[in-house]
Short mmCIF file of C-alpha atoms and ligand atoms in Angstrom, two decimals:
data_model
loop_
_atom_site.label_atom_id
_atom_site.label_comp_id
_atom_site.label_asym_id
_atom_site.label_seq_id
_atom_site.Cartn_x
_atom_site.Cartn_y
_atom_site.Cartn_z
CA MET Z 1 -80.52 2.41 68.32
CA LYS Z 2 -81.65 3.95 65.03
CA ASN Z 3 -85.31 4.90 64.73
CA ILE Z 4 -85.92 5.15 61.00
CA LEU Z 5 -89.03 6.95 59.78
CA ILE Z 6 -89.98 5.67 56.33
CA THR Z 7 -92.74 7.72 54.70
CA GLY Z 8 -94.94 6.17 52.01
CA GLY Z 9 -94.01 2.67 53.18
CA ALA Z 10 -97.40 1.24 52.21
CA GLY Z 11 -96.90 2.19 48.57
CA PHE Z 12 -95.20 0.29 45.76
CA ILE Z 13 -91.52 1.14 46.30
CA GLY Z 14 -91.91 2.01 49.99
CA SER Z 15 -93.16 -1.47 50.88
CA HIS Z 16 -90.05 -3.03 49.33
CA VAL Z 17 -87.85 -0.54 51.18
CA VAL Z 18 -89.55 -1.28 54.53
CA ARG Z 19 -89.06 -5.03 54.04
CA LEU Z 20 -85.40 -4.69 52.97
CA PHE Z 21 -84.57 -2.33 55.84
CA LEU Z 22 -86.12 -4.73 58.38
CA GLU Z 23 -83.97 -7.54 56.94
CA THR Z 24 -80.80 -5.44 56.71
CA TYR Z 25 -80.74 -3.21 59.80
CA LYS Z 26 -81.38 -5.58 62.69
CA ASP Z 27 -80.94 -3.23 65.64
CA THR Z 28 -83.29 -0.53 64.38
CA ARG Z 29 -86.94 0.36 64.67
CA ILE Z 30 -88.76 1.05 61.41
CA ILE Z 31 -91.67 3.48 61.68
CA ASN Z 32 -93.73 3.42 58.51
CA LEU Z 33 -95.75 6.63 58.19
CA ASP Z 34 -98.37 6.58 55.47
CA ALA Z 35 -101.69 8.35 54.80
CA LEU Z 36 -103.04 5.29 52.94
CA THR Z 37 -104.24 7.16 49.89
CA TYR Z 38 -105.63 5.12 46.97
CA ALA Z 39 -101.98 4.07 46.32
CA GLY Z 40 -101.20 2.98 49.88
CA ASN Z 41 -102.06 -0.59 50.76
CA LEU Z 42 -101.25 -2.43 53.97
CA GLU Z 43 -101.73 -5.72 52.11
CA ASN Z 44 -98.30 -4.96 50.63
CA LEU Z 45 -96.81 -5.51 54.09
CA ARG Z 46 -98.84 -8.45 55.48
CA ASP Z 47 -95.75 -10.64 55.81
CA ILE Z 48 -93.90 -8.21 58.10
CA GLU Z 49 -96.72 -6.43 59.96
CA ASP Z 50 -96.01 -8.37 63.20
CA HIS Z 51 -92.25 -7.91 63.05
CA PRO Z 52 -91.10 -6.73 66.52
CA ASN Z 53 -89.06 -3.84 65.03
CA TYR Z 54 -91.92 -2.53 62.87
CA THR Z 55 -94.56 0.11 63.64
CA PHE Z 56 -97.19 1.54 61.31
CA VAL Z 57 -98.40 5.11 61.84
CA HIS Z 58 -101.43 6.28 59.86
CA GLN Z 59 -100.64 9.94 59.20
CA ASP Z 60 -100.61 12.55 56.48
CA ILE Z 61 -97.40 14.52 55.87
CA THR Z 62 -99.45 17.64 55.17
CA ASP Z 63 -100.16 17.82 58.94
CA LEU Z 64 -97.08 19.48 60.49
CA ASN Z 65 -98.24 19.35 64.11
CA SER Z 66 -98.81 15.63 63.95
CA LEU Z 67 -95.35 15.15 62.42
CA ARG Z 68 -93.81 17.10 65.31
CA LYS Z 69 -95.48 14.73 67.80
CA ILE Z 70 -94.39 11.64 65.89
CA PHE Z 71 -90.73 12.74 65.84
CA LYS Z 72 -90.84 13.12 69.65
CA GLU Z 73 -92.82 9.99 70.34
CA TYR Z 74 -90.56 7.72 68.27
CA GLU Z 75 -87.29 9.65 68.77
CA ILE Z 76 -86.65 9.66 65.03
CA SER Z 77 -82.96 9.63 64.07
CA HIS Z 78 -83.24 8.87 60.33
CA VAL Z 79 -85.81 9.68 57.65
CA VAL Z 80 -86.30 7.93 54.31
CA HIS Z 81 -88.91 9.98 52.49
CA LEU Z 82 -90.92 8.25 49.76
CA ALA Z 83 -94.47 9.49 50.41
CA ALA Z 84 -95.73 11.28 47.32
CA GLU Z 85 -98.41 11.56 44.74
CA SER Z 86 -96.59 9.61 42.04
CA HIS Z 87 -98.69 9.30 38.88
CA VAL Z 88 -98.09 11.76 36.02
CA ASP Z 89 -101.57 11.32 34.49
CA ARG Z 90 -103.25 12.15 37.82
CA SER Z 91 -101.02 15.23 38.15
CA ILE Z 92 -102.38 16.50 34.84
CA GLU Z 93 -105.94 16.13 36.18
CA GLU Z 94 -105.31 17.36 39.75
CA PRO Z 95 -102.07 19.34 40.07
CA LEU Z 96 -102.91 20.87 43.47
CA ALA Z 97 -102.90 17.50 45.22
CA PHE Z 98 -99.29 17.13 44.03
CA VAL Z 99 -98.32 20.51 45.43
CA GLU Z 100 -99.96 19.64 48.77
CA THR Z 101 -98.21 16.32 49.29
CA ASN Z 102 -94.99 16.57 47.29
CA VAL Z 103 -94.10 20.17 48.04
CA ILE Z 104 -95.87 21.21 51.28
CA GLY Z 105 -95.67 17.69 52.72
CA THR Z 106 -91.92 17.49 52.07
CA VAL Z 107 -91.29 20.93 53.57
CA ASN Z 108 -93.36 19.93 56.63
CA LEU Z 109 -91.21 16.85 57.03
CA LEU Z 110 -87.99 18.85 56.69
CA GLN Z 111 -89.25 21.36 59.23
CA ALA Z 112 -90.34 18.72 61.76
CA THR Z 113 -86.96 17.02 61.32
CA LYS Z 114 -85.00 20.23 61.80
CA GLU Z 115 -87.02 21.25 64.87
CA TYR Z 116 -86.60 17.84 66.50
CA TRP Z 117 -82.87 17.41 65.75
CA GLY Z 118 -81.99 21.02 66.63
CA ASP Z 119 -78.24 21.42 66.02
CA ASN Z 120 -77.37 17.82 66.83
CA PHE Z 121 -76.83 16.10 63.51
CA GLU Z 122 -74.60 13.29 64.78
CA ASP Z 123 -75.67 9.94 63.32
CA LYS Z 124 -78.69 11.57 61.65
CA LEU Z 125 -79.87 11.44 58.03
CA PHE Z 126 -82.71 12.80 55.93
CA TYR Z 127 -82.89 10.73 52.72
CA HIS Z 128 -85.16 12.10 50.00
CA VAL Z 129 -86.30 9.70 47.26
CA SER Z 130 -86.84 11.46 43.96
CA THR Z 131 -87.23 10.81 40.26
CA ASP Z 132 -85.33 11.20 37.00
CA GLU Z 133 -88.32 13.19 35.66
CA VAL Z 134 -86.96 16.35 37.33
CA TYR Z 135 -84.33 16.49 34.54
CA GLY Z 136 -86.99 16.85 31.84
CA SER Z 137 -87.03 15.02 28.53
CA LEU Z 138 -84.18 13.73 26.33
CA ASN Z 139 -84.11 13.38 22.56
CA GLU Z 140 -82.78 10.20 20.94
CA THR Z 141 -79.31 10.44 22.51
CA GLY Z 142 -77.67 11.41 25.80
CA PHE Z 143 -78.22 10.65 29.47
CA PHE Z 144 -79.28 12.36 32.69
CA TYR Z 145 -76.31 12.99 35.01
CA GLU Z 146 -76.39 14.23 38.60
CA ASP Z 147 -75.51 17.74 37.39
CA THR Z 148 -78.01 17.86 34.51
CA ALA Z 149 -80.05 21.07 34.86
CA TYR Z 150 -83.57 20.61 36.19
CA ASP Z 151 -86.26 21.02 33.52
CA PRO Z 152 -89.49 19.44 34.83
CA ARG Z 153 -92.44 19.46 32.44
CA SER Z 154 -95.41 17.84 34.19
CA PRO Z 155 -97.11 18.98 37.40
CA TYR Z 156 -95.76 15.75 38.97
CA SER Z 157 -92.14 16.35 37.97
CA ALA Z 158 -92.41 20.06 38.85
CA SER Z 159 -93.62 19.16 42.33
CA LYS Z 160 -90.81 16.61 42.79
CA ALA Z 161 -88.23 19.12 41.49
CA SER Z 162 -89.54 21.67 43.98
CA SER Z 163 -89.25 19.16 46.81
CA ASP Z 164 -85.64 18.38 45.79
CA HIS Z 165 -84.82 22.10 45.89
CA PHE Z 166 -86.27 22.43 49.40
CA VAL Z 167 -84.25 19.43 50.62
CA ARG Z 168 -81.05 21.03 49.29
CA ALA Z 169 -82.09 24.39 50.79
CA TYR Z 170 -82.32 22.79 54.26
CA TYR Z 171 -78.82 21.32 53.73
CA HIS Z 172 -77.22 24.60 52.64
CA THR Z 173 -79.12 26.87 55.01
CA TYR Z 174 -79.40 24.82 58.20
CA GLY Z 175 -76.81 22.09 57.66
CA LEU Z 176 -79.44 19.35 57.76
CA PRO Z 177 -77.67 16.09 56.79
CA ILE Z 178 -79.39 15.11 53.58
CA VAL Z 179 -78.93 12.83 50.62
CA ILE Z 180 -81.08 12.62 47.45
CA SER Z 181 -81.48 9.93 44.82
CA ASN Z 182 -83.21 10.28 41.44
CA CYS Z 183 -84.38 7.02 39.95
CA SER Z 184 -85.77 5.86 36.62
CA ASN Z 185 -89.03 3.91 36.07
CA ASN Z 186 -89.57 1.03 38.51
CA TYR Z 187 -91.55 -2.15 37.92
CA GLY Z 188 -92.21 -5.30 39.95
CA PRO Z 189 -94.53 -6.89 42.52
CA ASN Z 190 -97.14 -4.64 44.18
CA HIS Z 191 -97.04 -2.07 41.37
CA PHE Z 192 -100.35 -0.19 41.29
CA PRO Z 193 -102.14 -0.86 37.96
CA GLU Z 194 -102.48 2.77 36.95
CA LYS Z 195 -98.84 2.64 35.71
CA LEU Z 196 -97.89 1.18 32.33
CA ILE Z 197 -96.61 -2.33 33.14
CA PRO Z 198 -99.17 -3.48 35.74
CA LEU Z 199 -102.00 -1.81 33.82
CA MET Z 200 -101.06 -3.76 30.70
CA ILE Z 201 -100.69 -7.04 32.63
CA ASN Z 202 -104.11 -6.52 34.23
CA ASN Z 203 -105.73 -5.68 30.89
CA ILE Z 204 -104.12 -8.65 29.13
CA LEU Z 205 -105.44 -10.95 31.87
CA HIS Z 206 -108.94 -9.47 31.37
CA LYS Z 207 -108.64 -9.38 27.55
CA LYS Z 208 -109.26 -5.62 27.61
CA PRO Z 209 -107.79 -3.11 25.11
CA LEU Z 210 -104.15 -2.17 25.80
CA PRO Z 211 -104.09 1.66 25.60
CA VAL Z 212 -100.76 2.84 24.18
CA TYR Z 213 -100.39 6.64 24.20
CA GLY Z 214 -99.57 8.37 20.90
CA GLU Z 215 -97.47 6.15 18.67
CA GLY Z 216 -95.87 4.24 21.55
CA LEU Z 217 -92.42 5.63 20.71
CA ASN Z 218 -91.68 7.25 24.07
CA VAL Z 219 -88.73 5.65 25.82
CA ARG Z 220 -88.37 4.74 29.49
CA ASP Z 221 -85.44 3.20 31.40
CA TRP Z 222 -86.83 0.36 33.54
CA LEU Z 223 -85.45 -0.93 36.85
CA PHE Z 224 -86.71 -3.80 39.02
CA VAL Z 225 -88.14 -2.37 42.24
CA LYS Z 226 -86.01 -4.59 44.51
CA ASP Z 227 -82.90 -3.21 42.80
CA HIS Z 228 -84.13 0.32 43.57
CA ALA Z 229 -84.69 -0.68 47.21
CA ARG Z 230 -81.12 -2.10 47.34
CA ALA Z 231 -79.79 1.13 45.86
CA ILE Z 232 -81.65 3.13 48.52
CA SER Z 233 -80.17 0.94 51.24
CA THR Z 234 -76.67 1.34 49.77
CA ILE Z 235 -76.99 5.13 49.64
CA PHE Z 236 -78.59 5.17 53.11
CA SER Z 237 -75.60 3.39 54.62
CA LYS Z 238 -72.71 4.66 52.46
CA GLY Z 239 -73.87 7.83 50.66
CA LYS Z 240 -72.01 11.10 51.21
CA LEU Z 241 -73.98 13.88 52.92
CA GLY Z 242 -75.27 16.60 50.61
CA GLU Z 243 -74.81 14.40 47.53
CA THR Z 244 -77.19 13.31 44.80
CA TYR Z 245 -77.09 9.82 43.26
CA ASN Z 246 -78.79 8.78 40.03
CA ILE Z 247 -80.27 5.27 39.95
CA GLY Z 248 -81.20 3.51 36.71
CA GLY Z 249 -81.25 0.23 34.85
CA HIS Z 250 -79.44 1.10 31.58
CA ASN Z 251 -82.48 -0.57 30.13
CA GLU Z 252 -84.32 1.57 27.59
CA TRP Z 253 -87.51 0.45 25.89
CA THR Z 254 -90.04 2.15 23.66
CA ASN Z 255 -93.50 1.68 25.12
CA ILE Z 256 -94.73 -0.24 22.11
CA ASP Z 257 -91.84 -2.75 22.18
CA LEU Z 258 -92.33 -3.20 25.90
CA VAL Z 259 -96.08 -3.80 25.56
CA LYS Z 260 -95.44 -6.36 22.80
CA LEU Z 261 -92.89 -8.15 25.01
CA LEU Z 262 -95.42 -8.24 27.86
CA CYS Z 263 -98.02 -9.70 25.49
CA ARG Z 264 -95.62 -12.45 24.42
CA LEU Z 265 -94.57 -13.32 27.98
CA VAL Z 266 -98.13 -13.44 29.34
CA ASP Z 267 -99.35 -15.49 26.34
CA GLN Z 268 -96.53 -18.00 26.91
CA LYS Z 269 -97.29 -18.31 30.63
CA MET Z 270 -101.05 -18.64 30.05
CA GLY Z 271 -100.64 -21.09 27.16
CA ASN Z 272 -102.47 -18.66 24.83
CA PRO Z 273 -101.99 -18.90 21.06
CA GLY Z 274 -99.03 -16.73 19.93
CA GLY Z 275 -100.06 -13.17 19.00
CA GLN Z 276 -103.40 -13.32 20.85
CA SER Z 277 -102.76 -10.47 23.28
CA GLU Z 278 -100.99 -8.20 20.76
CA GLU Z 279 -104.33 -7.89 18.98
CA LEU Z 280 -105.56 -5.97 22.03
CA ILE Z 281 -103.07 -3.11 21.47
CA THR Z 282 -104.97 0.13 20.85
CA PHE Z 283 -103.30 3.47 20.15
CA VAL Z 284 -105.03 6.23 22.11
CA LYS Z 285 -104.73 10.01 22.52
CA ASP Z 286 -101.26 11.00 23.72
CA ARG Z 287 -100.52 12.22 27.25
CA ALA Z 288 -100.37 16.05 27.38
CA GLY Z 289 -96.74 17.25 27.41
CA HIS Z 290 -95.55 13.63 27.12
CA ASP Z 291 -91.78 13.46 27.83
CA LEU Z 292 -90.10 11.65 24.94
CA ARG Z 293 -87.24 9.83 26.60
CA TYR Z 294 -85.63 9.25 30.00
CA ALA Z 295 -82.22 7.60 30.39
CA ILE Z 296 -80.11 7.60 33.52
CA ASP Z 297 -76.35 7.48 33.82
CA ALA Z 298 -75.87 5.65 37.13
CA SER Z 299 -72.08 5.38 36.99
CA LYS Z 300 -71.53 7.58 40.06
CA LEU Z 301 -73.50 5.11 42.19
CA LYS Z 302 -71.59 2.19 40.67
CA ASP Z 303 -68.11 3.74 40.90
CA GLU Z 304 -68.45 5.34 44.34
CA LEU Z 305 -70.78 2.98 46.22
CA GLY Z 306 -70.57 -0.26 44.20
CA TRP Z 307 -74.28 -0.64 43.31
CA VAL Z 308 -75.34 -2.31 40.05
CA PRO Z 309 -78.73 -3.73 39.03
CA SER Z 310 -79.00 -7.47 39.71
CA LEU Z 311 -81.66 -8.59 37.22
CA GLN Z 312 -81.93 -8.79 33.44
CA PHE Z 313 -85.16 -7.17 32.23
CA GLU Z 314 -86.80 -10.31 30.80
CA GLU Z 315 -86.14 -12.13 34.09
CA GLY Z 316 -87.55 -9.21 36.11
CA LEU Z 317 -90.64 -9.00 33.88
CA SER Z 318 -91.13 -12.75 34.13
CA GLN Z 319 -90.97 -12.61 37.95
CA THR Z 320 -93.36 -9.65 37.89
CA ILE Z 321 -95.93 -11.42 35.71
CA ASP Z 322 -95.63 -14.53 37.92
CA TRP Z 323 -96.31 -12.36 40.96
CA PHE Z 324 -99.45 -10.87 39.40
CA LEU Z 325 -100.64 -14.32 38.33
CA SER Z 326 -100.28 -15.69 41.84
CA ASN Z 327 -101.70 -12.59 43.56
CA LYS Z 328 -104.99 -12.21 41.73
CA GLU Z 329 -106.79 -11.36 44.99
CA TRP Z 330 -104.45 -8.38 45.51
CA LEU Z 331 -105.12 -7.27 41.93
CA GLU Z 332 -108.87 -7.64 42.37
CA HIS Z 333 -108.86 -5.59 45.60
CA VAL Z 334 -106.94 -2.69 44.08
CA THR Z 335 -108.89 -2.66 40.81
CA SER Z 336 -112.38 -2.69 42.29
CA GLY Z 337 -114.35 0.37 43.39
CA GLU Z 338 -112.49 3.66 42.92
CA TYR Z 339 -110.15 2.20 40.31
CA GLN Z 340 -113.06 1.49 37.97
CA LYS Z 341 -114.15 5.12 38.18
CA TYR Z 342 -110.57 6.28 37.61
CA TYR Z 343 -110.21 3.99 34.59
CA ALA Z 344 -113.47 5.15 33.03
CA LYS Z 345 -112.52 8.80 33.55
CA MET Z 346 -109.00 8.47 32.10
CA TYR Z 347 -109.53 6.00 29.27
CA ASN Z 348 -113.09 6.54 28.04
CA LYS Z 349 -112.50 10.19 27.14
CA SER Z 350 -112.91 10.25 23.40
P1 NAD F 1 -96.93 5.08 45.21
O1 NAD F 1 -97.89 6.04 44.65
O2 NAD F 1 -97.06 3.63 44.91
O3 NAD F 1 -96.92 5.20 46.80
C1 NAD F 1 -96.94 6.45 47.45
C2 NAD F 1 -97.23 6.20 48.92
O4 NAD F 1 -97.24 7.48 49.59
C3 NAD F 1 -98.59 5.55 49.19
O5 NAD F 1 -98.47 4.53 50.15
C4 NAD F 1 -99.45 6.69 49.70
O6 NAD F 1 -100.48 6.28 50.59
C5 NAD F 1 -98.42 7.55 50.41
N1 NAD F 1 -98.83 8.96 50.47
C6 NAD F 1 -99.31 9.73 49.46
N2 NAD F 1 -99.64 10.95 49.92
C7 NAD F 1 -99.31 10.97 51.24
C8 NAD F 1 -99.38 11.95 52.27
N3 NAD F 1 -99.87 13.18 52.02
N4 NAD F 1 -98.96 11.63 53.51
C9 NAD F 1 -98.45 10.39 53.77
N5 NAD F 1 -98.39 9.41 52.85
C10 NAD F 1 -98.80 9.70 51.60
O7 NAD F 1 -95.49 5.63 44.79
P2 NAD F 1 -94.17 4.83 44.40
O8 NAD F 1 -94.21 4.52 42.97
O9 NAD F 1 -93.93 3.77 45.40
O10 NAD F 1 -93.10 6.00 44.59
C11 NAD F 1 -92.50 6.23 45.86
C12 NAD F 1 -91.54 7.40 45.74
O11 NAD F 1 -90.55 7.10 44.76
C13 NAD F 1 -92.19 8.70 45.28
O12 NAD F 1 -91.58 9.76 45.99
C14 NAD F 1 -91.87 8.78 43.80
O13 NAD F 1 -91.81 10.11 43.37
C15 NAD F 1 -90.51 8.11 43.77
N6 NAD F 1 -90.14 7.45 42.49
C16 NAD F 1 -91.01 6.55 41.92
C17 NAD F 1 -90.63 5.88 40.75
C18 NAD F 1 -91.53 4.87 40.09
O14 NAD F 1 -91.21 4.40 38.98
N7 NAD F 1 -92.64 4.47 40.69
C19 NAD F 1 -89.38 6.15 40.18
C20 NAD F 1 -88.55 7.10 40.79
C21 NAD F 1 -88.93 7.73 41.96
O1 DAU F 2 -89.17 7.99 35.58
C1 DAU F 2 -89.62 7.78 36.89
C2 DAU F 2 -91.11 7.95 36.95
O2 DAU F 2 -91.68 6.83 36.29
C3 DAU F 2 -91.64 8.05 38.38
O3 DAU F 2 -91.13 9.21 38.97
C4 DAU F 2 -93.16 8.07 38.39
O4 DAU F 2 -93.63 8.07 39.72
C5 DAU F 2 -93.67 6.85 37.67
O5 DAU F 2 -95.08 6.87 37.61
C6 DAU F 2 -93.08 6.77 36.26
O6 DAU F 2 -93.61 7.82 35.40
P1 DAU F 2 -94.03 7.54 33.87
O7 DAU F 2 -94.98 8.56 33.46
O8 DAU F 2 -92.83 7.29 33.04
O9 DAU F 2 -94.75 6.09 34.09
P2 DAU F 2 -96.12 5.48 33.54
O10 DAU F 2 -96.11 4.04 33.92
O11 DAU F 2 -97.29 6.30 33.89
O12 DAU F 2 -95.92 5.57 31.95
C7 DAU F 2 -94.81 4.94 31.32
C8 DAU F 2 -94.91 5.25 29.82
O13 DAU F 2 -96.05 4.55 29.28
C9 DAU F 2 -95.13 6.71 29.51
O14 DAU F 2 -94.43 7.04 28.33
C10 DAU F 2 -96.65 6.82 29.26
C11 DAU F 2 -96.99 5.46 28.68
N1 DAU F 2 -98.34 4.94 29.00
C12 DAU F 2 -98.73 4.92 30.29
C13 DAU F 2 -99.98 4.44 30.64
C14 DAU F 2 -100.44 4.43 32.07
C15 DAU F 2 -99.16 4.45 27.98
O15 DAU F 2 -98.77 4.44 26.79
N2 DAU F 2 -100.39 3.98 28.32
C16 DAU F 2 -100.85 3.97 29.60
O16 DAU F 2 -102.02 3.55 29.82
#
């Protein structure tokens, strides 16, 4: 029996991973460990919370002693580590929180894993979920490959890069069976509206200004979150120990083109006059140190493990908008209270 510890399972990507793993790995127990920060939300998991193979543990990965107890109590054999502070803009405001969770928290998890497994690594795996941002920023051409040199530029990406280095250090030094994946920008249901796509959808629905940083010419490579979860499951079951796999959608968009597409799709679905939402676009002060372009080459994952994205972007965006339109209560819950303060602090600066 596998006992799989998934960290950050109440967050955006983690909740999709928890659900997919429960569907895919029938004879396993899934232990979802999450501190429930502002980004963690058990509403994301309402449909599976009574599943007999599912357990939620409210815990912070910065607490090593508690992790040690959890490994013993649940006899953890596999770890899929997603818990992190994940928003670049917040990392610019509060870098230390990113060091605490992404660096110290990850090392705590590695240490608790190593102590509990001892030298017995048979049928064990520590899977670390990381980001393409560790590779830095591209100009107009080229891609990130698995052997691209690390060049993180934001406190977020520096903390994720550091965590990746520690995971590899535990592999080389102690033989811990690890695998790492680095993924491009995700979007989809349950996406917290501090990130570009859900923030824009929420603002369009409320007829609020759509804040595009700088000139909107930065490029991101977008992947539907369920395709990322499938990639994680593929690597979890078939990935080679010690390896890194890049995950991406081969789907590059400038921010401004993407925001215009969102405006068109929402206007169509709401029956608004054409061009109504585009009028809300407002160019605002650029993000400090804003990476120009990310683009992933995911051919290793395709050639070696057979994973490819399943959805065209317009179809994924359409499904995403439909989800937000039919989950207005979810959106209201996550955008009340603290979110309002966050929004005022970040967007009413100048
Ligand atoms: P998220 O911010 O939506 O969720 C993070 C989750 O981690 C939340 O449930 C939160 O409560 C939990 N968490 C935070 N600090 C914790 C702590 N100290 N202890 C325990 N739990 C804690 O993030 P996401 O977008 O779902 O990203 C998940 C992972 O995937 C992260 O590691 C991120 O770096 C990586 N990633 C994200 C993207 C993306 O586009 N969102 C792309 C590539 C990689
Ligand atoms: O590439 C993977 C990364 O993608 C993940 O590791 C991160 O966790 C995730 O947050 C995401 O980082 P980005 O910084 O690329 O995502 P974000 O949605 O914050 O911004 C996407 C682009 O949109 C970026 O160029 C900044 C811009 N932007 C963002 C916001 C929130 C705006 O123009 N206006 C905004 O209000």
